[in-house]
Coordinates of C-alpha atoms in Angstrom, one line a residue:
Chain W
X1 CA 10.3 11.1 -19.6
X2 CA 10.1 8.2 -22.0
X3 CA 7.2 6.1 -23.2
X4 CA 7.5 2.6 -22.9
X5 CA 4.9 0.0 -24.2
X6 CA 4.6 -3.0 -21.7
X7 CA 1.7 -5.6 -21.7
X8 CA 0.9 -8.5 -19.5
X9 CA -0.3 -11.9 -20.9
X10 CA -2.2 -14.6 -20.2
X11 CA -1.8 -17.8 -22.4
X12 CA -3.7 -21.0 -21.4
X13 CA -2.0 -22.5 -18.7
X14 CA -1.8 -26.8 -18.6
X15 CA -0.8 -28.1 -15.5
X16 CA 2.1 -29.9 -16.1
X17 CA 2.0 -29.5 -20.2
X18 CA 5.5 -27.9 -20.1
X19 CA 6.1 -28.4 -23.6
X20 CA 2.6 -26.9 -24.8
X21 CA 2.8 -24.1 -21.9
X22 CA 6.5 -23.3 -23.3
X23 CA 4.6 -22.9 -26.9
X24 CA 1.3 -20.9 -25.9
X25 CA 3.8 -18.6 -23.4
X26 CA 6.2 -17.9 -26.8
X27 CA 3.4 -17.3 -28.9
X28 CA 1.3 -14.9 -26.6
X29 CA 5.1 -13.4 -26.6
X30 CA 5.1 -12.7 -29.8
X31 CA 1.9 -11.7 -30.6
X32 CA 2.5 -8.9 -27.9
X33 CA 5.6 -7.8 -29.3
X34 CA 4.0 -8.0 -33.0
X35 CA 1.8 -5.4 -31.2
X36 CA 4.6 -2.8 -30.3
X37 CA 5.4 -4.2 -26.5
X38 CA 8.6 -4.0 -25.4
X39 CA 8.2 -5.4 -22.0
X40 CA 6.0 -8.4 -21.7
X41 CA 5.6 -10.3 -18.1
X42 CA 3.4 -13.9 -17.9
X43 CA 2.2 -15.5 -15.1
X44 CA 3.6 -16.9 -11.9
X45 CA 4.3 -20.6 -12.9
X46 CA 3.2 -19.9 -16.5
X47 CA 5.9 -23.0 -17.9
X48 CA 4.4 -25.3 -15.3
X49 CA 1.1 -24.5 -14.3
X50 CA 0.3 -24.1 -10.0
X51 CA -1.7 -26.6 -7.8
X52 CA 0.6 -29.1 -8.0
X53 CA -0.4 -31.8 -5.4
X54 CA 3.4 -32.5 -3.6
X55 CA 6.8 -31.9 -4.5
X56 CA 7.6 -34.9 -7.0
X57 CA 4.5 -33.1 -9.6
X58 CA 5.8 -30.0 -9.2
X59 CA 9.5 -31.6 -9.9
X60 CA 8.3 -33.4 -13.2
X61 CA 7.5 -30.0 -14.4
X62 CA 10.0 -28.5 -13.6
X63 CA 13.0 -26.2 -15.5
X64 CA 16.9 -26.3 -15.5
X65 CA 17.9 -23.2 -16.0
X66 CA 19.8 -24.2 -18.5
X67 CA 17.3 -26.1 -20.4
X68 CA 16.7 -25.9 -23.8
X69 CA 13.2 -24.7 -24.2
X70 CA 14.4 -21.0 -22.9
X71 CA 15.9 -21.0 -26.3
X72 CA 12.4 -21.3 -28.0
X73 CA 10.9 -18.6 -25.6
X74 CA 14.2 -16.5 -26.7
X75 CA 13.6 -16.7 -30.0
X76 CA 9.9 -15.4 -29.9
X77 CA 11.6 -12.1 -28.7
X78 CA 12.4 -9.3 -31.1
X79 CA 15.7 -7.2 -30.5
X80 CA 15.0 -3.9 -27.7
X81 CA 12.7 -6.2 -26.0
X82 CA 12.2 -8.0 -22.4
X83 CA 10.3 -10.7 -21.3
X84 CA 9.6 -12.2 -18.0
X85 CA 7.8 -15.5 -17.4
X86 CA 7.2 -17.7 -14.5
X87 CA 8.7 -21.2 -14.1
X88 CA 9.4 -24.0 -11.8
X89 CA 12.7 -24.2 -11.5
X90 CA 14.9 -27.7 -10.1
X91 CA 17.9 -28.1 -9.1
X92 CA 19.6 -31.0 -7.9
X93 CA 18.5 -30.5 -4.4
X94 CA 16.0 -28.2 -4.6
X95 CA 12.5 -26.3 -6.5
X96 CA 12.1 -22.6 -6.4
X97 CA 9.3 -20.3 -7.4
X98 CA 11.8 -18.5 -10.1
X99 CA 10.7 -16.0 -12.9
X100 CA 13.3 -15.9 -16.0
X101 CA 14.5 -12.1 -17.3
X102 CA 15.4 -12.4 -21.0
X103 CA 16.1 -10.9 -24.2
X104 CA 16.2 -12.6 -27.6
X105 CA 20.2 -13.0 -27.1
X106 CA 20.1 -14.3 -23.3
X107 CA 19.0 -14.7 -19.5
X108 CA 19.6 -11.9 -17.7
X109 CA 18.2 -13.4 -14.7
X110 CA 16.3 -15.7 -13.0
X111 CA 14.1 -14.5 -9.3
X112 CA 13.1 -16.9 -7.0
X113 CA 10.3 -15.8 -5.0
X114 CA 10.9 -15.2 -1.3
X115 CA 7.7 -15.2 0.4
X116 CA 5.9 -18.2 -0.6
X117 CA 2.1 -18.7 -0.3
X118 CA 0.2 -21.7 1.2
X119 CA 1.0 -25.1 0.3
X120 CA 3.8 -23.5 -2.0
X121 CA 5.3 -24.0 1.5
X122 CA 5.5 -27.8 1.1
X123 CA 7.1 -27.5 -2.5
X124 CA 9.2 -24.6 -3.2
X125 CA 12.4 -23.4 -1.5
X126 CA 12.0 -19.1 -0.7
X127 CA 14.8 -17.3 -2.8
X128 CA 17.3 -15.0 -0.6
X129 CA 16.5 -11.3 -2.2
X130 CA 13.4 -10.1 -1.8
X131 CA 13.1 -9.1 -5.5
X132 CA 15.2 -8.3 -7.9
X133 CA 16.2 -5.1 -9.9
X134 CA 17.8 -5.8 -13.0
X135 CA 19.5 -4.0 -16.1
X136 CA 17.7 -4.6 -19.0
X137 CA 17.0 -2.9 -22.5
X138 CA 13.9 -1.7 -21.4
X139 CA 15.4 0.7 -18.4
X140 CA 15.9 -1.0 -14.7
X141 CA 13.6 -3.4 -14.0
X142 CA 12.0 -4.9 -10.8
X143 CA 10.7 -8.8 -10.3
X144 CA 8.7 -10.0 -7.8
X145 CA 6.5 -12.8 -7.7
X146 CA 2.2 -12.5 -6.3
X147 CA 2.6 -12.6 -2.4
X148 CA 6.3 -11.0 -2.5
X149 CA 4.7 -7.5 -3.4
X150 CA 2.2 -8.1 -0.3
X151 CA 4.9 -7.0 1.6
X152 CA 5.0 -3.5 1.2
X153 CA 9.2 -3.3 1.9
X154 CA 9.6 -5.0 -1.2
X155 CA 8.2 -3.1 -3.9
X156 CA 9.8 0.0 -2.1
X157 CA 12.9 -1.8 -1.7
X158 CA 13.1 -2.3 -5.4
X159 CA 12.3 1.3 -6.5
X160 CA 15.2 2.3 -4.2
X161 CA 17.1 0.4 -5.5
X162 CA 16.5 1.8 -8.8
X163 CA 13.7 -0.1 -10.2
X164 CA 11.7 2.0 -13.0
X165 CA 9.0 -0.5 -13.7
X166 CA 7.8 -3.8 -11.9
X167 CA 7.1 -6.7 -13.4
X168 CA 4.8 -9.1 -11.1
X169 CA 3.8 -12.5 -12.4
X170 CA 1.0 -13.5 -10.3
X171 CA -1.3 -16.6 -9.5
X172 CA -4.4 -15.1 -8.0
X173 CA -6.9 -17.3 -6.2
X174 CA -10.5 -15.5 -6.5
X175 CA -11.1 -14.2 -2.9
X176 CA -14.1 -12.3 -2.2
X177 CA -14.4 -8.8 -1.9
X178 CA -16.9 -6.0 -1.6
X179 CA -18.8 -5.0 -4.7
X180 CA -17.3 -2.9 -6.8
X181 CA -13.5 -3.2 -5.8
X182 CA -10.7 -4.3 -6.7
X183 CA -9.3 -7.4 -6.0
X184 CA -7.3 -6.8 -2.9
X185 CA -4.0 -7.8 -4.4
X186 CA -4.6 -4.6 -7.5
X187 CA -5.4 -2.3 -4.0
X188 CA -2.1 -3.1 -2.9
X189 CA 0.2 -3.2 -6.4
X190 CA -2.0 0.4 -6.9
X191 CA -0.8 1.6 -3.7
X192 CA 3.0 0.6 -3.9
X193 CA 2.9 2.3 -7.5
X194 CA 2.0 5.2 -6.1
X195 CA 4.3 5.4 -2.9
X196 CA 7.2 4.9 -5.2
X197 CA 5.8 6.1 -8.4
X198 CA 6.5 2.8 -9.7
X199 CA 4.1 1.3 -12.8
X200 CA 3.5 -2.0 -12.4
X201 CA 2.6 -5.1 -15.0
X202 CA 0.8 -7.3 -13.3
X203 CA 0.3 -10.8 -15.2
X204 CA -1.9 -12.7 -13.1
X205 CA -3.8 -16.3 -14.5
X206 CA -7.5 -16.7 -15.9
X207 CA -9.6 -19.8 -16.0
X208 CA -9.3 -22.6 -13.0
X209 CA -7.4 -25.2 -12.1
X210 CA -8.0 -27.9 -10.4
X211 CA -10.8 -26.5 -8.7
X212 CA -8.9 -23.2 -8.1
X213 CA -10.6 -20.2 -9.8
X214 CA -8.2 -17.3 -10.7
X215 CA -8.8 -13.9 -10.6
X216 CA -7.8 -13.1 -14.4
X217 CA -6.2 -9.7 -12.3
X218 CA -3.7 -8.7 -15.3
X219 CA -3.1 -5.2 -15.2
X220 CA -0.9 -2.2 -16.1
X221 CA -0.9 0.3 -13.1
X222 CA 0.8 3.5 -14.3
X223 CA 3.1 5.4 -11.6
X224 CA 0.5 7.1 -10.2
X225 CA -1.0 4.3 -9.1
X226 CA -3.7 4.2 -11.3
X227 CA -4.9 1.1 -13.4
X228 CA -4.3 1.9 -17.0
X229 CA -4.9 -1.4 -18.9
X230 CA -6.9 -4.3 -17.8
X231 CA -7.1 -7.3 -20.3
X232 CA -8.6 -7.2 -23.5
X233 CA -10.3 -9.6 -25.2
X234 CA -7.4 -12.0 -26.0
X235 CA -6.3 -11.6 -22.3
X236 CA -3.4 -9.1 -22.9
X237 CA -3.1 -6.0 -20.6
X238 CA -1.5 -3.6 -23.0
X239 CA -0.4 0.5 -22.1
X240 CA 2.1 3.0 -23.3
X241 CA 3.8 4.1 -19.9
X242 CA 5.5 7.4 -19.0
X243 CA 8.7 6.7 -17.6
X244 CA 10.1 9.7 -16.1
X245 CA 13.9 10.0 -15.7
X246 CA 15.3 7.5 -13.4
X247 CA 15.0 8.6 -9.7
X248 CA 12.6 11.4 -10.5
X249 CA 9.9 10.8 -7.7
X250 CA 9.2 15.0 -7.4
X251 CA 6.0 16.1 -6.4
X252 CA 5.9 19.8 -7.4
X253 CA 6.1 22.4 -6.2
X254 CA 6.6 21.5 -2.7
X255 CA 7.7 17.7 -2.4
X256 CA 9.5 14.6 -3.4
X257 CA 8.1 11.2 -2.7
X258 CA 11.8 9.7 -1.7
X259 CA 13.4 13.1 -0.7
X260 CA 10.9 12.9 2.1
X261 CA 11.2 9.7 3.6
X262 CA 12.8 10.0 6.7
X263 CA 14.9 6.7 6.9
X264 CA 16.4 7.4 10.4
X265 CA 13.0 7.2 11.8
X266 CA 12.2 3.3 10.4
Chain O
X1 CA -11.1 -11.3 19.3
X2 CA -13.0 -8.4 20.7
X3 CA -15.1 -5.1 19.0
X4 CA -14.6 -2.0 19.1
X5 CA -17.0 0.7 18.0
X6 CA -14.9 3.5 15.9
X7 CA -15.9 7.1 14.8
X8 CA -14.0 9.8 12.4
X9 CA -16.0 12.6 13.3
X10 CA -15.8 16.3 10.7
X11 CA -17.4 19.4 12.4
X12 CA -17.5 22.7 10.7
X13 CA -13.9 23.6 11.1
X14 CA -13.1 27.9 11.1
X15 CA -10.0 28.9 10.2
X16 CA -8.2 31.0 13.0
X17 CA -11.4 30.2 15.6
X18 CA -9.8 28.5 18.0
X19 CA -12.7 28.7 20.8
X20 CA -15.4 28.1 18.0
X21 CA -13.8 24.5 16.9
X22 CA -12.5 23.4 20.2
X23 CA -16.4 23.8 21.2
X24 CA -17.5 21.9 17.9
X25 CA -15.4 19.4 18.2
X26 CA -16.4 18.5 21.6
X27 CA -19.7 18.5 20.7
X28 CA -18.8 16.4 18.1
X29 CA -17.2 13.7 20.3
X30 CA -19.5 14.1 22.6
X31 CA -22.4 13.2 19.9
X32 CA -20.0 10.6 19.1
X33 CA -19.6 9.3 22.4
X34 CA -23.0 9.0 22.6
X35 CA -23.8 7.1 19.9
X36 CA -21.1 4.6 21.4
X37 CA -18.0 5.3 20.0
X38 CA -15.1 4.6 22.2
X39 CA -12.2 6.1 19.5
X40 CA -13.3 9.1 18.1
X41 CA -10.7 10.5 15.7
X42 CA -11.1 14.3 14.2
X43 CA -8.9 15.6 11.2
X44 CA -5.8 17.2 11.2
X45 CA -5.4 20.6 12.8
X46 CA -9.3 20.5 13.6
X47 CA -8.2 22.9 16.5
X48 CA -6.8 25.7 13.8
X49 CA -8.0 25.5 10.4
X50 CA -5.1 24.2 7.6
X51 CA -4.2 27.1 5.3
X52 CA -2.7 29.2 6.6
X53 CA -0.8 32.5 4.7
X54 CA 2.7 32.1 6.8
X55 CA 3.7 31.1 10.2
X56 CA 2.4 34.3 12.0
X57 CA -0.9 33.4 11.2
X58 CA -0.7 29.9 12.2
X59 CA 0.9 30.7 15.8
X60 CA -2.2 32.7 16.6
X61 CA -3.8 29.8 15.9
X62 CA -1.7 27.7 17.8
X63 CA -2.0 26.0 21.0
X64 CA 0.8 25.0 23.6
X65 CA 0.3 21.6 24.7
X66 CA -1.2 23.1 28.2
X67 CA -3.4 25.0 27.2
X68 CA -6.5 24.5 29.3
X69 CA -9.1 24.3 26.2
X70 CA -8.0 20.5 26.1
X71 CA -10.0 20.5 29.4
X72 CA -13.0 21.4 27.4
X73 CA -12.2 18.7 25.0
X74 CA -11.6 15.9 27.8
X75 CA -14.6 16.8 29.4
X76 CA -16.5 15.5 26.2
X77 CA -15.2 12.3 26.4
X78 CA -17.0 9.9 29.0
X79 CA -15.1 7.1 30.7
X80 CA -13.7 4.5 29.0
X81 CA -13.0 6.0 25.4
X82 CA -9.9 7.7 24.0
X83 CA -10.0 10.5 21.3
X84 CA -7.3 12.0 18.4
X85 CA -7.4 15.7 17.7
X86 CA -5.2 17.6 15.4
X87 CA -4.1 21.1 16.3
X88 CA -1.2 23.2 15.6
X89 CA 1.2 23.0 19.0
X90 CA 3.1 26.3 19.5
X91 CA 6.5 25.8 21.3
X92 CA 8.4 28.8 22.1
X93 CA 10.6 28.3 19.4
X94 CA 8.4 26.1 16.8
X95 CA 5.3 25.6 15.4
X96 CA 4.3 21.6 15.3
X97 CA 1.2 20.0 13.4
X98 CA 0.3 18.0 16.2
X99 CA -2.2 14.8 16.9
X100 CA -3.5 15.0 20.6
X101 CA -4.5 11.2 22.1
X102 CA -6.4 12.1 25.3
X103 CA -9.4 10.3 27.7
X104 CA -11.3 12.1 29.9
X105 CA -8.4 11.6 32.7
X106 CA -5.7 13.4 30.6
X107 CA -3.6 13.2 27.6
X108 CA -1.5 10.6 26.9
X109 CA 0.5 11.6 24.0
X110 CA 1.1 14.5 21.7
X111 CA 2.2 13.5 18.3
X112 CA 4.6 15.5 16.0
X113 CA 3.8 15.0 12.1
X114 CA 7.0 13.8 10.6
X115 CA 6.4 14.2 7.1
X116 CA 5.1 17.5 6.3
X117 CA 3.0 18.2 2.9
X118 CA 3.2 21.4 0.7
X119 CA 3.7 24.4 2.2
X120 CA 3.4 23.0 5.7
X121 CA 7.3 22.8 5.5
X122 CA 7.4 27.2 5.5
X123 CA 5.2 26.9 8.9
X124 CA 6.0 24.0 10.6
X125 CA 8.9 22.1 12.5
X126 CA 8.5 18.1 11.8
X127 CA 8.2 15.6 14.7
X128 CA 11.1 13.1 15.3
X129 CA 8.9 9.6 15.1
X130 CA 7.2 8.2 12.3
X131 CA 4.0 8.1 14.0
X132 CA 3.6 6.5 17.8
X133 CA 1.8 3.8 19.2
X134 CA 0.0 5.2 22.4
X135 CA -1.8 2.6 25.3
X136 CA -4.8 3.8 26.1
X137 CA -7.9 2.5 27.1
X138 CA -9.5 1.3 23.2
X139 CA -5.9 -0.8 23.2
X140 CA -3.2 -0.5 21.4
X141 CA -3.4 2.5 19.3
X142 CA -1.5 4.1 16.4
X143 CA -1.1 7.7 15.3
X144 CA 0.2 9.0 11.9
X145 CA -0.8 12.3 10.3
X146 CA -2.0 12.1 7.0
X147 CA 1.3 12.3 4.5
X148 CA 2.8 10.3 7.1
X149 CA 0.6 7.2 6.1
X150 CA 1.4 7.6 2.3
X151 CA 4.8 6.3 3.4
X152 CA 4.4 2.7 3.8
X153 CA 6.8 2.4 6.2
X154 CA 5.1 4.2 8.8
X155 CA 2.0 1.9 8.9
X156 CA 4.1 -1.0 8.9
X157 CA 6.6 0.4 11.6
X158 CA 3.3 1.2 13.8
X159 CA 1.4 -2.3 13.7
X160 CA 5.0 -4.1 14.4
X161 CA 4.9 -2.1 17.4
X162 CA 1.9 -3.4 18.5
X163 CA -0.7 -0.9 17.3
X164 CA -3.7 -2.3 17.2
X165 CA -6.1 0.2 15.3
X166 CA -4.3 3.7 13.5
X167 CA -5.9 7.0 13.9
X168 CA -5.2 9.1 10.7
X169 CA -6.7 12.5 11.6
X170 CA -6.0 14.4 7.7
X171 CA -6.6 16.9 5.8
X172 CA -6.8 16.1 2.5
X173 CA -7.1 18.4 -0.6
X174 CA -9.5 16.8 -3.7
X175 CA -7.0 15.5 -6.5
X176 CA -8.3 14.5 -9.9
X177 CA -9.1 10.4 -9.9
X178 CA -10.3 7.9 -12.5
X179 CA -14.4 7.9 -12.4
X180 CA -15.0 4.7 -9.8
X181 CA -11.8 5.0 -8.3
X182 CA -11.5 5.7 -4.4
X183 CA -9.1 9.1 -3.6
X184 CA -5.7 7.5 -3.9
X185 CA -5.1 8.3 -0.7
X186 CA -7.6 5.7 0.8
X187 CA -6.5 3.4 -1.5
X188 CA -3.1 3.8 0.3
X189 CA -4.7 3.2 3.5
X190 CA -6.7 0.1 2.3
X191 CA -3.5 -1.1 1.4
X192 CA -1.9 -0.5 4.4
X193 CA -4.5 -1.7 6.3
X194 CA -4.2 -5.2 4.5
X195 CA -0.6 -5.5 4.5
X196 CA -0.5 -5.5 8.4
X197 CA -4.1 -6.4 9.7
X198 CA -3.9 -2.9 11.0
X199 CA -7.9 -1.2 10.7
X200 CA -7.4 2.6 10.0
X201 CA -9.9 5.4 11.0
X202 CA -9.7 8.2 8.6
X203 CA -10.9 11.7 9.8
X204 CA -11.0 14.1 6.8
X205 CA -11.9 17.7 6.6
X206 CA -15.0 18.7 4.2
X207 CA -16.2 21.8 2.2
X208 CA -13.4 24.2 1.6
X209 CA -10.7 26.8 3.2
X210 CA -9.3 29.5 0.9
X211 CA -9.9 28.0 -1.8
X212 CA -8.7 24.4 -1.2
X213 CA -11.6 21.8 -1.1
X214 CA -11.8 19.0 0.8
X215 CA -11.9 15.1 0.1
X216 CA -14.5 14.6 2.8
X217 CA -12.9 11.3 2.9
X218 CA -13.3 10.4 6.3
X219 CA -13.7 6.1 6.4
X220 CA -13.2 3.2 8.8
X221 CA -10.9 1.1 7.4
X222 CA -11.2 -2.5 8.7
X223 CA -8.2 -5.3 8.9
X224 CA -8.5 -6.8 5.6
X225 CA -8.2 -3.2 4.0
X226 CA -12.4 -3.0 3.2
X227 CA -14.2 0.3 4.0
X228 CA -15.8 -0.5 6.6
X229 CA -17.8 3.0 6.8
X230 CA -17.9 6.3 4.9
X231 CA -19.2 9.4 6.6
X232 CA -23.4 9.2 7.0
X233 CA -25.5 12.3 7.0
X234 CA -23.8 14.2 10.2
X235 CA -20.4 13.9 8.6
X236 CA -19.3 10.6 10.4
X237 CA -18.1 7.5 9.6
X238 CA -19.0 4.8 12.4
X239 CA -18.6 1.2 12.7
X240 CA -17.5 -2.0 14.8
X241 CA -14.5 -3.4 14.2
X242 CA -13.3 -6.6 14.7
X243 CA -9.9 -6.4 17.0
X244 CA -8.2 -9.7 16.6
X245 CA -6.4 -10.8 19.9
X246 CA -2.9 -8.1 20.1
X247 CA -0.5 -9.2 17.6
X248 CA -2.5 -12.2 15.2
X249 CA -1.2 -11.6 12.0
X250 CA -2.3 -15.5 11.1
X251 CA -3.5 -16.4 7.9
X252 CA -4.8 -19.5 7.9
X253 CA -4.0 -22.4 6.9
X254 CA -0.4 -21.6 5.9
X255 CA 0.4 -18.3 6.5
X256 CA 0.7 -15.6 8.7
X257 CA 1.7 -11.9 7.5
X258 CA 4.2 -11.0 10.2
X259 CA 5.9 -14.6 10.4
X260 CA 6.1 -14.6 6.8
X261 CA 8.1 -11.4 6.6
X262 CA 11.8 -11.5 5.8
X263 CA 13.4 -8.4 7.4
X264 CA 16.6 -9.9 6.7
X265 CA 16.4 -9.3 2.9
X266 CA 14.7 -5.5 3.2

């Protein structure tokens, strides 16, 4: 068992401000950071902003991989940590959904989302993995993106597969629900946590945009399955997680949440 | 889209009577019934009582799948409806926690639990499906038994079957939970429910057995993973569902949560 300090932030998105997004996103970095967090997730589309009206918006704010500015969000990283952040990404032929996986000395990978959402249908290409697990200095990490971890094979896919936290940038539309519940989308991160015992960082927008209202859902959901930070009041969601030993999923004294599956019968 | 009027009913359940809760629960459905149900669902191993000592003590409490008190039980059921039991199924070499799906014609299925909780592994044998999808009269219908459903896979195996409504008969023991928070294991259902448009009647055991208390978590769940009903003053939980037409999964305007899937990537 380790503890491992993760928060979720939520800097003032502009739609299509990548420069001042790429600033606000580095910033909120580093303020988390300056507050002990090792792994820090922004939103879905944080570099970019969402409701992008067609494709050729969404293009002029969009990200080479390659470009420059991840060197400025690099820099706002100290040394141990991990950051994931939501951008559009273009290349030549194409626009994906992507979120960037870096350290203050490089990339270590960029996810495209693979189940897109709406109109996102219109803009974005879907990725080919459904998530991502990656080796990072915070422990192996899952990415997903909002209506990936809807699907419940894919946050179970990534704990499989290794995954000892997941980081989920989110853009959450409000959508009504009952009084006193969750948001839907927290029922179902809560639930895949728990299947897998797999703590979850949920970075999700606030405010509106263009007439969309977002559900300000950031969260930490501990292993259990059980919300352990919403946001405070400079919209961070900030919690020391247990991480137990990699693969340990036992549930004394009887059972183990992987150990019985029964694969053969899916 | 048509509706269909659910139950999870909870009578007193005795340990080791058989005769006494085979009588209660037919009363039971048969109050049920009257009220209009037409699926009535009652918890896991109603027939038997749940903790047992050892596996001697559960095969006198067992049942073999002909025994002719399911007559008793059909003969509670009017025309028309379909009702889920649980009781332990004695085979001449094994002891099963079994879900029995019967009308008042005869029964139509016997379900083996697959994933077996606690100590259930020192008494019983585990089932060979993860859950089963039954026609009967209500539609298509799915059966897990409790752990079963905390396996997301089993949900989600059972609605892309077809099912068109799950019965979870359970017993589930209290486990400590954040003040405001549902027992995790209905949030697991909620979830579940969402993911696949798949409504989910809950029937939980109440007061205690040995020393093991009860959730008394019995709910109808309906397709977009909201509690549709907890348990009223006679220990049930009733409501109408809404049964979209077999198989519509669409989200409008864009999406739709089967289509959307990518089974190639899981």
């Amino acid at each position: 068992m380790r503890v491992l300090r993760v928060a979720a932030v939520s800097p003032e998105v502009v739609l299509g401000d990548v420069d001042g997004n790429v600033e606000r996103v580095a910033e909120a970095v580093a303020a988390a950071a300056a507050r002990g967090a090792s792994l820090i997730v922004a939103p879905e589309l944080a570099l970019s902003g969402y409701v992008f009206i067609d494709a050729a918006e969404a293009r002029s704010a969009a990200l080479d991989r390659h470009d420059g500015r991840f060197d400025r969000l690099r820099a706002a990283v100290p040394e141990g940590a991990t950051v994931v952040v939501g951008y559009a990404e273009a290349t030549p032929g194409a626009l994906f959904n992507t979120a960037a996986v870096f350290t203050r000395s490089g990339v270590l990978a960029h996810y495209r989302k693979s189940h897109l959402w709406g109109i996102e249908k219109n803009v974005f290409e879907a990725g080919d993995t459904a998530g991502v697990v990656v080796e990072t200095p915070v422990g192996c990490l899952g990415v997903a993106i909002c209506y990936d971890n809807e699907f419940p094979e894919v946050p179970r896919r990534l704990a499989l597969a290794g995954a000892e936290v997941l980081a989920l940038p989110v853009n959450w539309p409000v959508v009504a629900r009952p009084a006193g519940e969750h948001p839907p989308e927290i029922i179902q991160a809560m639930a895949a946590a728990r299947s897998s015992r797999l703590a979850t960082v949920v970075a999700d927008r606030r405010g509106e945009e263009r007439g969309v209202a977002w559900t300000a859902g950031s969260a930490v959901i501990d292993g259990d399955g059980w919300i352990a930070a919403h946001p405070d009041g400079s919209h961070v969601a900030m919690s020391d997680l247990d991480i137990p030993t990699r693969g340990d999923k036992r549930l004394p004294p009887h059972n183990d949440l992987f150990a019985d599956r029964r694969p053969a019968l899916y």
